[in-house]
């Protein structure tokens, strides 16, 4: 069971209070984009073994979207941050690097 903290309202709860929304920090393509770009956006997702950045919504609380960094192997949650950011905060990236030497955000950017 994951424990997530909503950065919008500060509530910490089990994952059942939230709803996963897939991979975070995707470039979204919509009407007017090339077919290949739109197909890539709709169907091609990362599913890494290790650190992963995801979108979550606090459905049984404030209803707002946020991002979470977690490990898909151990289910460790490194932290959460507002969905309006284009990249994870530096302190969160440093925390991940401390626990996973050799890991780099550039692998995901």
Phi, psi and omega in degrees: 000131177273143170249120182242147174249124177286118181287348181277316182244353175083004181281133172255127184207170176291158184301339180293343177276352184240169176229126179288142182238017177090194185293139179268165174062039176269145171276120184271134177244139181223213181304138180091352179274165177293150180303320182295320179294315181293319177299316179300316180296318183286321194242341187257108181235151173282146173219067189286156170267109183128217185293133182217143179250126187231159173263139177223153176235134180276078187292326181261029180213240186284344177081004184269154177273148174208172178250150177226144173251126180213166178261126181285344178276314187257350185066015176292130176263119181279329180163172179230160181201161185300147182289343183283355181275147182270346176208157180297151177297150183300322181295326177290318177298320178296319178299318179294316179299324178297321182273339181230077181304137181092348179287145181221138175299330181301337177294341184247340185283000000 
